[in-house]
mmCIF file of C-alpha atoms in Angstrom:
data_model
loop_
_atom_site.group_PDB
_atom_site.id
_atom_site.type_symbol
_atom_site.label_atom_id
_atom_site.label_comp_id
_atom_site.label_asym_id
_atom_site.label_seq_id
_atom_site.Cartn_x
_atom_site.Cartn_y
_atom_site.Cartn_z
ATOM 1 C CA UNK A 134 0.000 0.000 0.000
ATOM 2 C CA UNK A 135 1.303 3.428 -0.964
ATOM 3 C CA UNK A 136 2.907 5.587 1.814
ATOM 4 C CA UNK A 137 0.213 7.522 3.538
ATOM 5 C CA UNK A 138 -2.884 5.490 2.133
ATOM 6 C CA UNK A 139 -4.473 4.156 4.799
ATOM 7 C CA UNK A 140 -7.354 2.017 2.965
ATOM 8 C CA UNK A 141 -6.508 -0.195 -0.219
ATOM 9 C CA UNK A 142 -7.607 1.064 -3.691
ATOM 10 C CA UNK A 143 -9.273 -2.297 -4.776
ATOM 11 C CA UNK A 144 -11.431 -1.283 -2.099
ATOM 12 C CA UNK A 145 -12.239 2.173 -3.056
ATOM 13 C CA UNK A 146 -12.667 0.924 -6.636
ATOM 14 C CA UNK A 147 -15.259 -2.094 -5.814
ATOM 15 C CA UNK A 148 -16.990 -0.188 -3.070
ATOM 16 C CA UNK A 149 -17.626 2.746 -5.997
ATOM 17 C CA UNK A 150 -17.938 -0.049 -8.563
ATOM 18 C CA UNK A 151 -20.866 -1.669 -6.232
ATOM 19 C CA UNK A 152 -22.824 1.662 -5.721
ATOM 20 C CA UNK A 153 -22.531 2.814 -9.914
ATOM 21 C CA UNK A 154 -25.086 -0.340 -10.042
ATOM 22 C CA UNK A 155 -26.778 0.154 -6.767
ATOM 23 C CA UNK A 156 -27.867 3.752 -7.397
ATOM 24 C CA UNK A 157 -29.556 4.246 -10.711
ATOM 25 C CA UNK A 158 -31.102 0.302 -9.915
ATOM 26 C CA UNK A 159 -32.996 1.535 -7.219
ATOM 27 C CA UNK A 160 -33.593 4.700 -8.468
ATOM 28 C CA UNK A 161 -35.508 3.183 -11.232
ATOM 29 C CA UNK A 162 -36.604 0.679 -8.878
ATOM 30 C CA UNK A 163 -38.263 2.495 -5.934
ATOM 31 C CA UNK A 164 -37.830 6.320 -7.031
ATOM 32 C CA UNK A 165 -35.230 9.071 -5.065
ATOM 33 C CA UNK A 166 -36.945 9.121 -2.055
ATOM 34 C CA UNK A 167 -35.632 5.386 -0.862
ATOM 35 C CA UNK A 168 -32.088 7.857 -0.493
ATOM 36 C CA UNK A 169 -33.933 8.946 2.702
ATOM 37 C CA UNK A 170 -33.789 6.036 4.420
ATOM 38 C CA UNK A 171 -30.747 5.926 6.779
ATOM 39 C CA UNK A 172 -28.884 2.890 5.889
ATOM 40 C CA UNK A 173 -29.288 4.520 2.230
ATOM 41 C CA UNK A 174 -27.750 7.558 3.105
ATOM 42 C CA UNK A 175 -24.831 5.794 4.972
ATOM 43 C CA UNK A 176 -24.248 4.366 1.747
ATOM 44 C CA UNK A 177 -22.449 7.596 0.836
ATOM 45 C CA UNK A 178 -21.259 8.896 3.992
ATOM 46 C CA UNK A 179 -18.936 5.423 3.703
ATOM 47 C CA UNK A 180 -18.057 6.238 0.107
ATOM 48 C CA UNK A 181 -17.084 9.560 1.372
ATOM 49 C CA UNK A 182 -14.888 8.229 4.442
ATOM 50 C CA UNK A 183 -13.254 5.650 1.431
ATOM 51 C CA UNK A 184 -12.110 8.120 -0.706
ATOM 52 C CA UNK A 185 -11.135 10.937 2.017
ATOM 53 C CA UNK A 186 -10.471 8.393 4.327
ATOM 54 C CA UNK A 187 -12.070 10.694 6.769
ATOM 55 C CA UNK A 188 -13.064 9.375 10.166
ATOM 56 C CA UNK A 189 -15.825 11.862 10.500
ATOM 57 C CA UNK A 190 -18.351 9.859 7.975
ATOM 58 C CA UNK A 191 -17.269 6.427 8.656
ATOM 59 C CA UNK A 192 -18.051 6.921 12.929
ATOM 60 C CA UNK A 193 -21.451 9.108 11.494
ATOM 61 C CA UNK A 194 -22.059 5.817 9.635
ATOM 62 C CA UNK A 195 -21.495 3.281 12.038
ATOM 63 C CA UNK A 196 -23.220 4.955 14.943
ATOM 64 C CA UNK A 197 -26.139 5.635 13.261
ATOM 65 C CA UNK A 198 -26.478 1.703 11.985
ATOM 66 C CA UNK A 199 -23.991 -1.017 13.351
ATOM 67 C CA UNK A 200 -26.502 -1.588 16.207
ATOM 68 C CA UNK A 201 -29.662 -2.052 13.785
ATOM 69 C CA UNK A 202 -27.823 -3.567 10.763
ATOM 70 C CA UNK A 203 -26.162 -6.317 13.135
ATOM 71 C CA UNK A 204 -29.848 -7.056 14.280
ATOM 72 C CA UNK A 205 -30.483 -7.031 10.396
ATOM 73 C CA UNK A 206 -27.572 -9.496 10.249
ATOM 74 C CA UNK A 207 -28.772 -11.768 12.993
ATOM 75 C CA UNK A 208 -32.328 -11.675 11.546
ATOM 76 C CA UNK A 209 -31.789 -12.593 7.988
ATOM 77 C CA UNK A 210 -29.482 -16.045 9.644
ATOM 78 C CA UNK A 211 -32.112 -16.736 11.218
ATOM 79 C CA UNK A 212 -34.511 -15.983 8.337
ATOM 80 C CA UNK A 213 -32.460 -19.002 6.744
ATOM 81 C CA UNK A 214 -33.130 -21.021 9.109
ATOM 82 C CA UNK A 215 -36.983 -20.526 9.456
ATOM 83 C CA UNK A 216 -36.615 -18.616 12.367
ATOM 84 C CA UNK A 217 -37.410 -15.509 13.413
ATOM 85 C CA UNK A 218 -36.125 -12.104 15.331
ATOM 86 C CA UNK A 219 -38.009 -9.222 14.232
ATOM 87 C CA UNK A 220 -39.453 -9.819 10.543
ATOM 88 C CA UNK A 221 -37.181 -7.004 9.527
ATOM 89 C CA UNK A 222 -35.604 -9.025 6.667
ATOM 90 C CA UNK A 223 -38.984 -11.180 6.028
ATOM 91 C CA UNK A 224 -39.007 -9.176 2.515
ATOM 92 C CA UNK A 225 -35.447 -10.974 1.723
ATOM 93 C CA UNK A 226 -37.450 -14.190 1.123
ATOM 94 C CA UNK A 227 -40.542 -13.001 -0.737
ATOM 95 C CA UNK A 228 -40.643 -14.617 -4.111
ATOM 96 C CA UNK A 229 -41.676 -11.445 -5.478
ATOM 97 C CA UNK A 230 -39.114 -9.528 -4.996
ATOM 98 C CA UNK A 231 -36.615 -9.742 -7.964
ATOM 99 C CA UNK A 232 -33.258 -11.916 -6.988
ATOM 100 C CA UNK A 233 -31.136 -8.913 -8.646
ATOM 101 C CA UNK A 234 -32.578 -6.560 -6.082
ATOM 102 C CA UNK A 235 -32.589 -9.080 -3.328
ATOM 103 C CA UNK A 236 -28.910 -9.250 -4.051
ATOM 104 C CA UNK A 237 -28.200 -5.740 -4.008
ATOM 105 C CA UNK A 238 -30.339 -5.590 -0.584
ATOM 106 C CA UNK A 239 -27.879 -8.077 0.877
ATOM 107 C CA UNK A 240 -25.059 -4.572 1.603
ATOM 108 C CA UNK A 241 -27.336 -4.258 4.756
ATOM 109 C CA UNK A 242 -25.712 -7.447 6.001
ATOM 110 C CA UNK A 243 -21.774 -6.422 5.482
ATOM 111 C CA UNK A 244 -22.016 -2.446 5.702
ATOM 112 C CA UNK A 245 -21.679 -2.628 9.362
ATOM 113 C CA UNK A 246 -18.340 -4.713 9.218
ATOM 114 C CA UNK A 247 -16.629 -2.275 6.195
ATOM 115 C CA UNK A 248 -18.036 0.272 8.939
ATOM 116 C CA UNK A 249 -15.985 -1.218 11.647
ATOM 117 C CA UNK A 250 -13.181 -1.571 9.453
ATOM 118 C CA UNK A 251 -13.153 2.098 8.489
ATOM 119 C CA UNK A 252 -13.317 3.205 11.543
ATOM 120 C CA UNK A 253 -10.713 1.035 13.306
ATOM 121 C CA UNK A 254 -8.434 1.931 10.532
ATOM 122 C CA UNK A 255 -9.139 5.743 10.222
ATOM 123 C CA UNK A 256 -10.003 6.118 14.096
ATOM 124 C CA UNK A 257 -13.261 7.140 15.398
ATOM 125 C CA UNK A 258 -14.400 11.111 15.651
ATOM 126 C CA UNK A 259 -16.004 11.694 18.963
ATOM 127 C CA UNK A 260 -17.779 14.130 16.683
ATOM 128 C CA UNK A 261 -19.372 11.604 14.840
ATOM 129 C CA UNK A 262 -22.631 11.116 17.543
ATOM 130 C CA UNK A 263 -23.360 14.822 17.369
ATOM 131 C CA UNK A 264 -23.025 14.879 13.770
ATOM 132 C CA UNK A 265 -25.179 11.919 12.796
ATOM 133 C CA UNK A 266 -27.819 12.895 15.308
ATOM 134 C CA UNK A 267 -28.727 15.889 13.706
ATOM 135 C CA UNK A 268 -28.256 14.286 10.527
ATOM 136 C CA UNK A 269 -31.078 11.391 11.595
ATOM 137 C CA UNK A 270 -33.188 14.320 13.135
ATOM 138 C CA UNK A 271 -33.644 16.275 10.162
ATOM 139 C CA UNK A 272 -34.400 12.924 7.598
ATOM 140 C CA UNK A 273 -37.115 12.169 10.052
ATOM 141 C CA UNK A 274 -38.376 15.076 10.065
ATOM 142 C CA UNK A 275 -38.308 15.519 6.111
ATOM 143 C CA UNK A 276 -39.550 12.119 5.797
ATOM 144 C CA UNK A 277 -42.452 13.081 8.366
ATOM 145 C CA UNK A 278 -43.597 16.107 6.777
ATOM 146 C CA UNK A 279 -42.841 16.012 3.215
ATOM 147 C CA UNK A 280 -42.832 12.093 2.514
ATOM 148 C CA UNK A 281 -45.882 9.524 2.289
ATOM 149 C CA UNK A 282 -47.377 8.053 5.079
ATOM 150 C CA UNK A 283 -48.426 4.302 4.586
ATOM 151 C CA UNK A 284 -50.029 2.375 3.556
ATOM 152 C CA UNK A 285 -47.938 2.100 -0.110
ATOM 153 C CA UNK A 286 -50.064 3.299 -2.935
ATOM 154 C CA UNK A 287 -51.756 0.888 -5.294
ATOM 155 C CA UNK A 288 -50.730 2.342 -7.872
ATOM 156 C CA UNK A 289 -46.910 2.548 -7.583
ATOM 157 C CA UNK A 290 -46.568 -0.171 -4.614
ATOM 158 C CA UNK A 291 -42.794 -0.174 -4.665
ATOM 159 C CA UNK A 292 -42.413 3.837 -3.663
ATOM 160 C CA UNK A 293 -41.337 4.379 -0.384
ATOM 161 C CA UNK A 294 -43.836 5.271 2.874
ATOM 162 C CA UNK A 295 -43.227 5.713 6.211
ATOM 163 C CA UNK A 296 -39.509 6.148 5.394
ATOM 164 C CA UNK A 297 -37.493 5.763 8.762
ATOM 165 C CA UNK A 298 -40.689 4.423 10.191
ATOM 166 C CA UNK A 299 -41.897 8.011 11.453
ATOM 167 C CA UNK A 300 -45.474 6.448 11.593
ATOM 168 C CA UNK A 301 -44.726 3.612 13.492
ATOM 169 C CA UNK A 302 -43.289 0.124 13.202
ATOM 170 C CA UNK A 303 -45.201 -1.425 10.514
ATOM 171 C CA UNK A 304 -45.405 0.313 6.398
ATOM 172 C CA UNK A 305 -48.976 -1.256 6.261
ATOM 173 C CA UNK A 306 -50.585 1.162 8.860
ATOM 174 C CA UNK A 307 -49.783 4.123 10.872
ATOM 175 C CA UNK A 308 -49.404 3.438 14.484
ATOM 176 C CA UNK A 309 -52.679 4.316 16.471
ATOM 177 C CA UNK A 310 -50.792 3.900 19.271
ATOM 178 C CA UNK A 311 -50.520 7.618 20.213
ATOM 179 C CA UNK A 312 -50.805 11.220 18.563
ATOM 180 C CA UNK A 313 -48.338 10.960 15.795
ATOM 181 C CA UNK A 314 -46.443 13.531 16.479
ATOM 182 C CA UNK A 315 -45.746 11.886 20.177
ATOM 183 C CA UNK A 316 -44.679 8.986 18.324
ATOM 184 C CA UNK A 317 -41.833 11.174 15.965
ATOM 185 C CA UNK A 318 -40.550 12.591 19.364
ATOM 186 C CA UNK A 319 -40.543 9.550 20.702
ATOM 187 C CA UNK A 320 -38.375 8.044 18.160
ATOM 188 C CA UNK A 321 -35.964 11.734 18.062
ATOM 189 C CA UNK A 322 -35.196 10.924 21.468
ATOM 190 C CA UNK A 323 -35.031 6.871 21.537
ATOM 191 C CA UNK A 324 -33.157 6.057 18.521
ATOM 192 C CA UNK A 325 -30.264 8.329 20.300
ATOM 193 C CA UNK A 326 -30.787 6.728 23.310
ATOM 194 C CA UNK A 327 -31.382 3.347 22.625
ATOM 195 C CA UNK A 328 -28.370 3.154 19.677
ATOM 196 C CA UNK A 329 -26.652 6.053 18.489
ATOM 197 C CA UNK A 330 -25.134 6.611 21.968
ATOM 198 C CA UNK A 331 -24.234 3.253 23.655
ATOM 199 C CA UNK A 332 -22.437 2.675 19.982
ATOM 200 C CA UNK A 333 -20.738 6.169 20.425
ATOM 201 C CA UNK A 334 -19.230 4.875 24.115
ATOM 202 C CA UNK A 335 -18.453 1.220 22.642
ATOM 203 C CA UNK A 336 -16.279 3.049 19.666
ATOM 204 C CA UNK A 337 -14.795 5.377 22.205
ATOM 205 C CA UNK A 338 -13.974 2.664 24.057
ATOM 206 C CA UNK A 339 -12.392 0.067 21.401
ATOM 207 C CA UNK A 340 -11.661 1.957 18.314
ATOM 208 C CA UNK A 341 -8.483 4.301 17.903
ATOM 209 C CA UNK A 342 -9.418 7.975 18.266
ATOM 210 C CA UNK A 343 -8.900 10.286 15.169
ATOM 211 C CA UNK A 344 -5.113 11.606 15.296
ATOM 212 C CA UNK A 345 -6.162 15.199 16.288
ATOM 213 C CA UNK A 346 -7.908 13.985 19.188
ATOM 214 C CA UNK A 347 -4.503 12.169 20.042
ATOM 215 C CA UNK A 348 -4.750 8.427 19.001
ATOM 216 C CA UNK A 349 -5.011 6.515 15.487
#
């Protein structure tokens, strides 16, 4: 590896290669707004820390999704199995979904490791909780106010609703639950809570620090 790259080329290269195919398939697939969703949007904060090698969008990255996308990971084994965790990956099995897109759809299950690798090669950015917060704050609140509420439309099925699930749990109903603006608060204060900030301390803990902050 040259002097002063820290992450290999072929990486860079098959990384870009994989989202040149990724992008205008789902594009055409499920329309722009699917870039709303979160592990979507990592998608380019991590092509951003590959090229830069930047520690300030891989740690953004992996604090907003290692905890989820690992449950994605456990769910989907499982899913092979017959079992099941949370249904989260239940669509990875429907026959109608189209085995090019259900290959694509299979990044959700090794993002989190190139993540991990990223950011225990470039050293984690205490910044990165901060940032990524108010990142996640203002997609749910674009996706609350300006995107669809479920249930999908019959007439274009495949576009994206409840993006982020900002009306609840499930993209065949709102959640009735509570007033639905209870239920966006709810999830602007859990999703920190719950995984954005015990992955922050676990990456302070085991990854390098960025070299201005004195470690890498």
């Amino acid at each position: 590896m040259p002097e002063g790259r820290r992450v290999p080329l072929v990486l860079k290269l098959a990384y870009s290669a994989f989202l040149a195919v990724l992008v205008p398939f789902y594009w055409q697939a499920y329309g722009p707004t699917n870039f709303l969703y979160f592990c979507d949007v990592v998608l380019f904060l991590t092509l951003a820390a590959l090229w830069a090698e930047a520690p300030l969008p891989a740690g953004m990255g992996a604090v907003g999704i290692l905890m989820p996308q690992l449950l994605w990971v456990a769910d989907f084994l499982c899913g092979l199995v017959g079992r099941e965790i949370t249904g989260m990956t239940d669509y990875m099995f429907k026959e109608s979904i189209h085995p090019f897109a259900r290959g694509l759809s299979l990044f959700h299950g090794w993002i989190p490791f190139l993540l991990l690798y990223l950011v225990f090669r470039l050293g984690y950015d205490r910044r990165s909780l901060l940032a990524w917060t108010t990142l996640a704050w203002a997609l749910m609140l674009v996706c609350y106010f300006l995107m669809p509420a479920p249930p999908p439309r019959p007439e274009s099925p495949d576009l994206p609703v409840n993006i982020n699930y900002v009306y609840g749990p499930s993209d065949a109903k709102a959640q009735e639950w509570m007033h639905p603006l209870a239920w966006l608060g709810l999830l602007m204060v859990g999703l920190p809570l719950a995984f954005y900030l015990p992955t922050h301390f676990l990456l302070c803990w085991l990854a390098p620090l960025r070299k201005e902050e004195g470690g890498g």
